Coordinates of C-alpha atoms and ligand atoms in Angstrom, one line a residue:
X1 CA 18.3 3.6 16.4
X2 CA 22.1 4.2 16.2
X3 CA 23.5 4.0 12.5
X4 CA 26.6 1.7 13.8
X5 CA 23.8 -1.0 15.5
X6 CA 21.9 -0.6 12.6
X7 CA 21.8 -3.1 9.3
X8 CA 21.8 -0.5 6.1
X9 CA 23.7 -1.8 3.6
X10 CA 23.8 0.8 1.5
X11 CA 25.2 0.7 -2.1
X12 CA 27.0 3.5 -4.1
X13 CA 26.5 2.3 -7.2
X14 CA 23.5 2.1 -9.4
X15 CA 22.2 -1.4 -9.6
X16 CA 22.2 -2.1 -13.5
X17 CA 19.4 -4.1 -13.5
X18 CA 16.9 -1.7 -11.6
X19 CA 15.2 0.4 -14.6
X20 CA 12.9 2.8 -12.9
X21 CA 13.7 5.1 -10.2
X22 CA 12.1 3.2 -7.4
X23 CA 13.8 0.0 -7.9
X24 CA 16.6 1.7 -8.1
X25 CA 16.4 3.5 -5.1
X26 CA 15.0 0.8 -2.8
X27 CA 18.1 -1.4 -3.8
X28 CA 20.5 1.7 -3.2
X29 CA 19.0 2.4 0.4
X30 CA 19.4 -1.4 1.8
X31 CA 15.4 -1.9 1.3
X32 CA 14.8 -5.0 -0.2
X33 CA 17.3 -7.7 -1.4
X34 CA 16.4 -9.6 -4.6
X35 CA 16.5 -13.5 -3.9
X36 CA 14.9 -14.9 -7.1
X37 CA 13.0 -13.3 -10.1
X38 CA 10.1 -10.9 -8.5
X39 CA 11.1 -12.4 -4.9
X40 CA 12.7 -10.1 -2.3
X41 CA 13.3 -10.3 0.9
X42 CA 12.9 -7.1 3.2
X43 CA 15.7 -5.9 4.8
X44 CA 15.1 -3.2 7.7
X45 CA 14.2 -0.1 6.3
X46 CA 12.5 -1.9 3.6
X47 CA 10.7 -3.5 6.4
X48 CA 9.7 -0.7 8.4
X49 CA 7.9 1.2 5.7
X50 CA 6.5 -1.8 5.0
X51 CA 4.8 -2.3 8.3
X52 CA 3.7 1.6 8.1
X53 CA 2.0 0.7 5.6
X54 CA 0.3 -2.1 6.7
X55 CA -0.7 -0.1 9.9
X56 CA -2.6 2.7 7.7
X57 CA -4.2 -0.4 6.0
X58 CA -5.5 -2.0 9.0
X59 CA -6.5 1.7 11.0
X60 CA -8.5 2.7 8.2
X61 CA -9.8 -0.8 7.8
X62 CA -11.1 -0.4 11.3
X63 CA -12.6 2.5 11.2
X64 CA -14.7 1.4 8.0
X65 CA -15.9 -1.5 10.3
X66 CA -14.1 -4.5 8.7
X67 CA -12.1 -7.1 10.6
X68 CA -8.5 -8.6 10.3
X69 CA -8.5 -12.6 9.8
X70 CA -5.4 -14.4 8.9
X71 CA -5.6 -17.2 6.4
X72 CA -2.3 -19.2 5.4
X73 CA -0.8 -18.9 2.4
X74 CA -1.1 -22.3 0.8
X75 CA -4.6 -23.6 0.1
X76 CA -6.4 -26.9 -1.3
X77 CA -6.6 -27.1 -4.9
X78 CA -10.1 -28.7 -4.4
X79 CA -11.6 -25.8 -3.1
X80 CA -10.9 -24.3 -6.6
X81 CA -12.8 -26.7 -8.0
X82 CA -15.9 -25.5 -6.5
X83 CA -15.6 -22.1 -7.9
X84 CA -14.2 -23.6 -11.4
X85 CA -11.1 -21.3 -10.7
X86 CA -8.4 -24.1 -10.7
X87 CA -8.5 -24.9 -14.3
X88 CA -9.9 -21.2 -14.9
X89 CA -6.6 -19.9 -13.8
X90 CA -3.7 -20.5 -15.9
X91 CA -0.1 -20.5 -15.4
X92 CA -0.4 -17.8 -13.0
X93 CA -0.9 -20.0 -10.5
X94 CA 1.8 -21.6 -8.7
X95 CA 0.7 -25.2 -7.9
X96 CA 2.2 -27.6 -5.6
X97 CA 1.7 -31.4 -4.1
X98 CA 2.7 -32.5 -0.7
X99 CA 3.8 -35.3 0.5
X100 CA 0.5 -37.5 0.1
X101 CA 0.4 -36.0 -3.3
X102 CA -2.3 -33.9 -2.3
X103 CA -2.9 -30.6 -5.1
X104 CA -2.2 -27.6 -3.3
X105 CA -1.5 -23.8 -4.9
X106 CA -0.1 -20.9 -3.2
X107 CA -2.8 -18.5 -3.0
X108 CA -3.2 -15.5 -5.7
X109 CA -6.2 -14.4 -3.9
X110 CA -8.9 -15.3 -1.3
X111 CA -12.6 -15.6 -2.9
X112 CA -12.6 -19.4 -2.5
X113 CA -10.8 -19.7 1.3
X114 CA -12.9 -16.8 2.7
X115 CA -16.3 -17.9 1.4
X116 CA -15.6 -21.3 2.6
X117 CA -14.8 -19.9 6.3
X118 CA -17.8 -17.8 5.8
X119 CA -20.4 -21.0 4.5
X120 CA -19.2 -22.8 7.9
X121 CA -19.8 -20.6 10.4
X122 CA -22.4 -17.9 9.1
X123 CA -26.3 -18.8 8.1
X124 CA -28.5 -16.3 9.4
X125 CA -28.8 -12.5 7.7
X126 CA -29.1 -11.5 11.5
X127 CA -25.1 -11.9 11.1
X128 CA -24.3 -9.2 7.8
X129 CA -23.1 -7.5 7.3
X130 CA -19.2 -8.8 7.3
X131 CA -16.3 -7.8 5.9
X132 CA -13.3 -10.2 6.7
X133 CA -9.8 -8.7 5.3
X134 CA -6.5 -9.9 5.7
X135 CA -2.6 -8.8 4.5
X136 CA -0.9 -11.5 3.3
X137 CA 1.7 -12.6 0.9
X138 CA 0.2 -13.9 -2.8
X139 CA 2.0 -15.3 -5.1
X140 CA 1.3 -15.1 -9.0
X141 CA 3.6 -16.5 -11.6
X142 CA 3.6 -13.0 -13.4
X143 CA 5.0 -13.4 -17.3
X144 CA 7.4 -10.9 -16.7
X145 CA 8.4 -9.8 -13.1
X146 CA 9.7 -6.6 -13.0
X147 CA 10.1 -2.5 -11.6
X148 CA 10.9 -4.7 -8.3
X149 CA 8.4 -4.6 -5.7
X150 CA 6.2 -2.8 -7.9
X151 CA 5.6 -6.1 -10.4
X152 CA 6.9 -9.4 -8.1
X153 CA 5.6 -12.6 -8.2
X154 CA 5.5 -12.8 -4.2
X155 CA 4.2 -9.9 -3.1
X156 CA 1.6 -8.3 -0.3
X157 CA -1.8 -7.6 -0.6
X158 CA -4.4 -6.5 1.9
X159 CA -7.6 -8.5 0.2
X160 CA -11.0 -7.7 2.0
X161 CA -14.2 -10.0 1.5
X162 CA -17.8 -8.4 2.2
X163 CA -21.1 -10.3 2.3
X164 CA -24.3 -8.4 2.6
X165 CA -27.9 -10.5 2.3
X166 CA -28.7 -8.1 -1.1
X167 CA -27.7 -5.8 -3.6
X168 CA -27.8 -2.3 -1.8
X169 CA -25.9 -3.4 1.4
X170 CA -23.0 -4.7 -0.9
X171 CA -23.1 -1.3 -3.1
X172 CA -22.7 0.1 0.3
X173 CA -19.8 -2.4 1.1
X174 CA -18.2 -1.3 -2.4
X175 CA -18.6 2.1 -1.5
X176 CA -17.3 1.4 2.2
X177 CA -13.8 0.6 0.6
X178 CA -13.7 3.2 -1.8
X179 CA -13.8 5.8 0.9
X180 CA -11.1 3.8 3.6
X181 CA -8.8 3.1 0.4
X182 CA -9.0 6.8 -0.5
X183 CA -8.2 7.7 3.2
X184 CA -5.3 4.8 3.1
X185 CA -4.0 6.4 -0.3
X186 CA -4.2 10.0 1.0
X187 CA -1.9 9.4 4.7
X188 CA 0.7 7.6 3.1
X189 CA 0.6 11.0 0.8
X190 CA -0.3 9.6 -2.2
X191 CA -3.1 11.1 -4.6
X192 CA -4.8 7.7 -6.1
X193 CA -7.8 8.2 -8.2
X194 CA -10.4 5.8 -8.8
X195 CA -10.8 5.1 -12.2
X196 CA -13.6 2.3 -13.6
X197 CA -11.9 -0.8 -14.6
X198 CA -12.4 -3.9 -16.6
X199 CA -12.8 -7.1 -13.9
X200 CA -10.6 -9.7 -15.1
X201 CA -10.6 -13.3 -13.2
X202 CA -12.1 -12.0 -10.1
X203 CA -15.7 -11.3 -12.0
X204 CA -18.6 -9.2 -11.4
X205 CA -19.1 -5.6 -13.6
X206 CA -18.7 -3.1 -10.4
X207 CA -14.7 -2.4 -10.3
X208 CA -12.6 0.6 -10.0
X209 CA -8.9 0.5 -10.2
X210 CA -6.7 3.2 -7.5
X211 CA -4.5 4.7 -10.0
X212 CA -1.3 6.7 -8.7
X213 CA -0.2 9.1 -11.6
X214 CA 3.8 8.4 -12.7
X215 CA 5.2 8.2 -15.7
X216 CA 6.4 5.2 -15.2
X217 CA 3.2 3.8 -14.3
X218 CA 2.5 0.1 -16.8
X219 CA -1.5 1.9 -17.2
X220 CA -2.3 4.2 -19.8
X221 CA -4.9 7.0 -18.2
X222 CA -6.8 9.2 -19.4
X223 CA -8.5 11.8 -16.9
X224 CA -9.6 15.5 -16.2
X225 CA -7.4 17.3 -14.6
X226 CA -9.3 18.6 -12.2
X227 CA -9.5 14.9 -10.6
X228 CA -6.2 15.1 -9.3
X229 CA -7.2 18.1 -6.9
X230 CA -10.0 16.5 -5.0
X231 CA -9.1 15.2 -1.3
X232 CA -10.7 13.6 1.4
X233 CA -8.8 16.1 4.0
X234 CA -9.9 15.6 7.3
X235 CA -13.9 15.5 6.4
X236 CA -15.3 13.3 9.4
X237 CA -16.8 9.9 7.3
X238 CA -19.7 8.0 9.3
X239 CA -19.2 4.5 7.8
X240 CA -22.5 3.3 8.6
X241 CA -24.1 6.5 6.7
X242 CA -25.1 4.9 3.6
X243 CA -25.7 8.7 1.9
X244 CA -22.3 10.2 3.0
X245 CA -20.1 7.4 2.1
X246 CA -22.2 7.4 -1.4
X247 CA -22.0 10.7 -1.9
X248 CA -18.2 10.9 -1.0
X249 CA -17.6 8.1 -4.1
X250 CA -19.8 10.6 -5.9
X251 CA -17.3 13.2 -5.1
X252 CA -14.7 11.1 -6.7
X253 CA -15.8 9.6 -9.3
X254 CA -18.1 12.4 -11.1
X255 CA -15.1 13.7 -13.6
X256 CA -13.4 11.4 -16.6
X257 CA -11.1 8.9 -15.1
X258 CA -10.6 5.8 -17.0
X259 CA -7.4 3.3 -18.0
X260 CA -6.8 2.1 -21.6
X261 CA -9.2 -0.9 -20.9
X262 CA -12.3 0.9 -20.1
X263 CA -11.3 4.5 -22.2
X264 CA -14.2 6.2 -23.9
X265 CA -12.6 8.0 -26.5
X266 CA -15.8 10.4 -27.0
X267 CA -16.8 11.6 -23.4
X268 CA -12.9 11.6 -23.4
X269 CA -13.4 14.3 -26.2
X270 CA -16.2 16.3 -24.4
X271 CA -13.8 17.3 -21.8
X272 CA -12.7 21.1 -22.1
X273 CA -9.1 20.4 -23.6
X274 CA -7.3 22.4 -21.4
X275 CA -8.3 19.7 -18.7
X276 CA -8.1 17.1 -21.0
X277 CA -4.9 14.9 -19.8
X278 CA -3.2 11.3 -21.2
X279 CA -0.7 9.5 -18.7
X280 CA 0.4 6.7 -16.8
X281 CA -0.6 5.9 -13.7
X282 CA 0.2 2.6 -10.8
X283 CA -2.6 0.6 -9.8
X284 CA -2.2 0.3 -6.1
X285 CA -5.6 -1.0 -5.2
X286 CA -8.4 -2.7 -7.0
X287 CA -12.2 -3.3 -5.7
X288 CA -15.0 -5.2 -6.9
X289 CA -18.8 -6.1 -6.5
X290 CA -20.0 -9.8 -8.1
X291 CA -23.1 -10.7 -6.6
X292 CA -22.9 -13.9 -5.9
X293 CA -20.8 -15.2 -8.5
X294 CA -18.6 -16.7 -5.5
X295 CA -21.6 -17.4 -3.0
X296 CA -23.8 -19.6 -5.4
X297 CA -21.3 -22.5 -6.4
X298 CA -20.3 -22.5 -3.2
X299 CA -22.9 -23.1 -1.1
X300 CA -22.4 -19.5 0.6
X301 CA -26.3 -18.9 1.6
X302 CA -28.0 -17.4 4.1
X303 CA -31.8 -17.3 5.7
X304 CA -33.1 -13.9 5.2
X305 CA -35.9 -12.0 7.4
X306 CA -38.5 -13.9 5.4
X307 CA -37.3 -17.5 6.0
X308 CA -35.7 -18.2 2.1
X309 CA -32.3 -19.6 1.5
X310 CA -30.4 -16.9 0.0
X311 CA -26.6 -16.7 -1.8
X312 CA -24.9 -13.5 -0.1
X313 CA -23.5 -10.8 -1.9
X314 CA -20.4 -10.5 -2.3
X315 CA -16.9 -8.5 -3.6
X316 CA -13.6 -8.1 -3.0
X317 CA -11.3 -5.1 -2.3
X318 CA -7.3 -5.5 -2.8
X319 CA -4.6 -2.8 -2.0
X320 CA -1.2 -4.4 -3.1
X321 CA 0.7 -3.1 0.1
X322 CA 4.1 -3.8 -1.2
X323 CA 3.5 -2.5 -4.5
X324 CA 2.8 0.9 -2.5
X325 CA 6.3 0.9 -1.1
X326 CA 7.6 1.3 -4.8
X327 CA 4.8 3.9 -6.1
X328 CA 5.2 6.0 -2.9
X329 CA 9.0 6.2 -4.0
X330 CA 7.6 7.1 -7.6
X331 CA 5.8 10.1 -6.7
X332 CA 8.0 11.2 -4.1
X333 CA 12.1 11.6 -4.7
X334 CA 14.3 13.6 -6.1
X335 CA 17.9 13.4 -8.1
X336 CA 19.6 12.6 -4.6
X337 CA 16.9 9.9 -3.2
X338 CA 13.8 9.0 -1.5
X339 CA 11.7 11.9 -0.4
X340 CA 9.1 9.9 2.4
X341 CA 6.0 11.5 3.1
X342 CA 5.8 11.2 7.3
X343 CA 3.3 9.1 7.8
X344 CA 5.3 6.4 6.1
X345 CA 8.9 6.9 6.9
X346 CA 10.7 4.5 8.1
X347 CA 12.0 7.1 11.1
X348 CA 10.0 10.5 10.8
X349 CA 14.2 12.4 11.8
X350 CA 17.5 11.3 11.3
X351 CA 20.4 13.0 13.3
X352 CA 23.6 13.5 12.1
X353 CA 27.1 14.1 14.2
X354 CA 29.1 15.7 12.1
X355 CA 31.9 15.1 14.6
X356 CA 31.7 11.9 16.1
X357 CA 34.5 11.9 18.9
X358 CA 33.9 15.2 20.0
X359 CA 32.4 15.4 23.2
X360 CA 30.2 18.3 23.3
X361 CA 29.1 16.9 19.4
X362 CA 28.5 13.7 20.9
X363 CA 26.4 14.6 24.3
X364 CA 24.5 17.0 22.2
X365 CA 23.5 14.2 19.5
X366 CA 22.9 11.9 22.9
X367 CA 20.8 13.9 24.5
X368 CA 18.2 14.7 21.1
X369 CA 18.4 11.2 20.9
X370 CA 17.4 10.5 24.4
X371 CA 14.9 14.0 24.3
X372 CA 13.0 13.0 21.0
X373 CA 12.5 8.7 22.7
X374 CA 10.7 10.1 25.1
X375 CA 8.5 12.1 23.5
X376 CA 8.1 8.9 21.2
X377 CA 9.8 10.0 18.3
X378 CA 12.8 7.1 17.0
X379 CA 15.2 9.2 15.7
X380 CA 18.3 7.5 13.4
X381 CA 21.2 8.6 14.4
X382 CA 24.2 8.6 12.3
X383 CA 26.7 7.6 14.4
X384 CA 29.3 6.5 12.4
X385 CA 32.7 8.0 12.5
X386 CA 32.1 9.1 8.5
X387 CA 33.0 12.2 6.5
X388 CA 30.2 15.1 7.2
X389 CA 29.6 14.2 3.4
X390 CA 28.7 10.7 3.2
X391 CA 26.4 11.2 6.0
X392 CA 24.4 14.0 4.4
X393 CA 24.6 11.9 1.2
X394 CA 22.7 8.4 3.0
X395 CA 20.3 10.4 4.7
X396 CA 19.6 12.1 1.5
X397 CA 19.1 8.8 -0.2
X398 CA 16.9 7.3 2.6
X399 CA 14.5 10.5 2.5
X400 CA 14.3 10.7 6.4
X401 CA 11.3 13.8 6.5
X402 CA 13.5 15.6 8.6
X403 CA 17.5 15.9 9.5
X404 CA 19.0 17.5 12.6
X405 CA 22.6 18.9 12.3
X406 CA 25.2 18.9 15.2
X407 CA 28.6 19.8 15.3
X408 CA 31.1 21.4 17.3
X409 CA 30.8 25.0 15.8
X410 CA 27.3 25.2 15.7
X411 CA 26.9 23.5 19.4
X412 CA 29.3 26.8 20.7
X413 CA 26.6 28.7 19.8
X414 CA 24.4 27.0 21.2
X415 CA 22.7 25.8 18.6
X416 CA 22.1 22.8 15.7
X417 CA 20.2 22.7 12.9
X418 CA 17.0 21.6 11.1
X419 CA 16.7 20.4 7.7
X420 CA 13.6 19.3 5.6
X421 CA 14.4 16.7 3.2
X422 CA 11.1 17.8 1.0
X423 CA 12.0 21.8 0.8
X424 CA 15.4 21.4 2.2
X425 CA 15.2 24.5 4.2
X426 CA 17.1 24.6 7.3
X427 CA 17.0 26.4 10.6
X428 CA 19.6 27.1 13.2
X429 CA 17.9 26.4 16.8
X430 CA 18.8 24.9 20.4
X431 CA 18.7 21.1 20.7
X432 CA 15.8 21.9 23.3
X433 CA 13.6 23.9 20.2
X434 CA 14.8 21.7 17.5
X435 CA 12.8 18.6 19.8
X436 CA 9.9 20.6 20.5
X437 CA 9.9 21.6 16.7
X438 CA 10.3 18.2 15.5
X439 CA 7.5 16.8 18.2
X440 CA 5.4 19.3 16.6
X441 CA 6.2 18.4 12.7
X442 CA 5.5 14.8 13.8
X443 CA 2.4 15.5 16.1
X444 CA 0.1 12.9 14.1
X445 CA 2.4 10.4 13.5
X446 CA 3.0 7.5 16.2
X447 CA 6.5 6.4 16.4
Ligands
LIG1 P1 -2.1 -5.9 -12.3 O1 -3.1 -5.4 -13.3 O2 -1.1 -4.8 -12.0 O3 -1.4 -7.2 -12.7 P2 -4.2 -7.0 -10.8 O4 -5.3 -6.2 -11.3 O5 -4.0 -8.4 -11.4 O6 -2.9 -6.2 -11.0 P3 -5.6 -7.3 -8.3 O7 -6.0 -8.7 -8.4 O8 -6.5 -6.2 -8.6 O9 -4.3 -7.2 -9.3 O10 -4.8 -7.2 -6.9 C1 -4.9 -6.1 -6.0 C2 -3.7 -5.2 -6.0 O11 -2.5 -6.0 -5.7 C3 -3.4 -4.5 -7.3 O12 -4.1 -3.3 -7.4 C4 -1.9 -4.2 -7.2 O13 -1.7 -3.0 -6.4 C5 -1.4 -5.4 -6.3 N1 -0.7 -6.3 -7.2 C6 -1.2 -7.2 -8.1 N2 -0.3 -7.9 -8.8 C7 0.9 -7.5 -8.2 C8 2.2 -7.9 -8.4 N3 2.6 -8.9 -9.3 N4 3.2 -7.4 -7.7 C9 2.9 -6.4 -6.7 N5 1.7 -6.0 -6.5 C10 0.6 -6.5 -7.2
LIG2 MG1 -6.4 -5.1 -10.4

């Protein structure tokens, strides 16, 4: 993408009303546009991270087996009935009539519309286990909208919905999504740990939170230390291995992890103190097992192998995908801007022409450009006829992983230069080196 096609609207002031760093940033960098308390619209680098997000979501989805459905935003007020939700709910809850002065509500979450989809088309236990997920915009009437994306009242969530004919196969559900949300957590470059958590209106006992450690995180957490060093890496995971994926939640949920809800001051205590750590952390994810809390009202049954009429199991697993945006932004910046990890950059290398007008300057950048497409890397290149400054200061502020240099004095050497936003450590190289480099540093990620 050329800069000069592009829409960045980038500000050079700091938004007043933005009070954490994230906020702050995303409204600097063009990302998001506030059009109403907690509702924002996505401008294009806003969007694109977006989206990179929701492709991690649905990969790892897939690979744990569970399958992308689309339901609408707006849903009958009567199906809330059945669950006892509607009145259950509160002012959360946006509610709305149509024309025939029928109740509707824009949807906070899915238990109801899923299990409904599920009770029509789904009777026999020869057809679980299914997990139905889909990533779509809620909307709940939050007291106090605020940190931006990070607390909106409009937001996206990726909401999954397993049903399993008993117990055991939904424990293995629940530990299905622990293990894809910590693999989701851990390519966007974010360490999230699982942490028990009190239910709230979705129900049921089994819940762990996905805490991402900042301090300006709304949770209070208290963990061991040595939590925050355990990683999935690239540890091959056979979904369907009931024993591995338990284990691996094993793995991760042995030490002392807990929010201010669920704290146990005294096995808090037992903890050697050295390890012993109090902070605040971002709930980016949130998954649950409730039996058939869901399934029973409803009517959500199915005949098992010995002929009864059975309610499924069920639970739910959330990952609040634009929240991510902002808490990626938390734990990774510095004093000049965003600081994306690769996999979720909006472009993995910007280029910068520190001489647009000059010839050789502007071939050069031409050719990376057109070097780097067709090895399937979309470079931004700043094409603007700007001070050398400027430039270095927006692609500071957009975080772009890497930043190749060109200018005339450099090019009469032959050479241009490569620059990592994280270490900022640069190289001198040819443009030809500085593509295979870049093809290299960008090897896993598509696009
Ligand atoms: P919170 O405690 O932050 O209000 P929640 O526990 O009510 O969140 P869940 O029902 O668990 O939220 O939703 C799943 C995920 O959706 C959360 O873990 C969070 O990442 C995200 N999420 C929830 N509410 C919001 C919101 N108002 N704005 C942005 N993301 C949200
Ligand atoms: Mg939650």
């Amino acid at each position: 993408m050329r800069l000069t096609r592009y829409f960045l609207p980038v500000l050079k002031e700091n938004p007043a009303e933005a009070q954490i760093v994230s906020h702050r940033y995303m409204l600097r960098a063009g990302m998001i546009r506030q059009q109403a308390a907690g509702i924002y619209s996505w401008l294009p680098l806003g969007y694109r991270v977006l989206r990179r997000i929701e492709a991690i979501v649905h990969e790892e989805q897939g690979r744990a087996g569970h399958i992308p459905v689309l339901m609408p935003t707006l849903q009958p007020a009567d199906l809330w009935r059945e669950s006892g939700r509607y009145d259950a709910y509160g002012p959360e809850m946006l509610r709305l009539k149509d024309r025939h002065e029928r109740e509707l509500l824009y949807g906070p979450t899915n238990e109801e519309m899923i299990t409904d989809i599920f009770r029509a088309h789904v009777s026999s236990y020869r057809d679980l286990p299914l997990t139905l997920y889909h990533i779509q915009w809620k909307f709940r009437d939050e007291m106090r909208p605020r940190f931006g994306v990070m607390r909106g009242r409009e937001f996206l969530m990726k909401d999954g919905y397993n049903f399993d004919i008993d117990r055991e196969a939904a424990l293995h559900a629940y530990n299905r999504h622990m293990v894809s949300y910590l693999r989701s957590y851990e390519r966007m470059g974010l360490t999230a740990i699982p942490m028990r958590a009190a239910s709230g209106p979705i129900g049921g006992d089994d819940t762990h939170e996905f805490l991402v450690l900042a301090q300006t995180g709304e949770s209070e957490v208290f963990y061991d230390d040595r939590v925050t060093a355990l990683k999935l890496g690239a540890r091959a995971i056979d979904y369907d291995d009931r024993a591995q994926v338990a284990a691996v939640c094993a793995e991760f949920t042995a030490l002392y992890a807990r929010t201010d809800e669920t704290h146990d001051p005294a096995a808090f205590a037992a903890i050697p103190e050295a390890r012993r750590k109090v902070g605040r952390g971002i709930e980016v994810g949130q998954i649950f097992y409730f039996a058939t809390k869901y399934s029973e009202p409803m009517g959500a049954v199915v005949v098992n192998e010995k002929g009864e009429r059975v309610p499924v199991h069920m639970g739910s697993h959330g990952i609040g995908v634009s929240r991510l945006v902002g808490a990626i932004i938390e734990a990774s910046h510095d004093e000049r801007g965003i600081v994306w990890p690769l996999e979720v950059a909006p472009f993995p290398v910007g280029i910068v022409n520190l001489k647009q007008g000059d010839g050789a300057a502007d071939a050069a950048c031409a050719g990376l450009y057109a070097a780097l497409a067709a090895r399937g890397i979309e470079a931004l290149y700043d094409d603007r006829d700007e001070r050398a400054g400027a430039k270095f200061a927006t692609m500071d502020l957009i975080g772009l992983p890497w930043r190749i240099t060109v200018g005339p004095r450099g090019l009469a050497a032959g050479k241009v230069e490569l620059t990592s936003r994280r270490t900022g450590e640069s190289e001198e190289m040819s443009p030809e080196a500085a593509v295979t480099r870049v093809a290299a540093l960008c090897g896993g990620r598509a696009g």
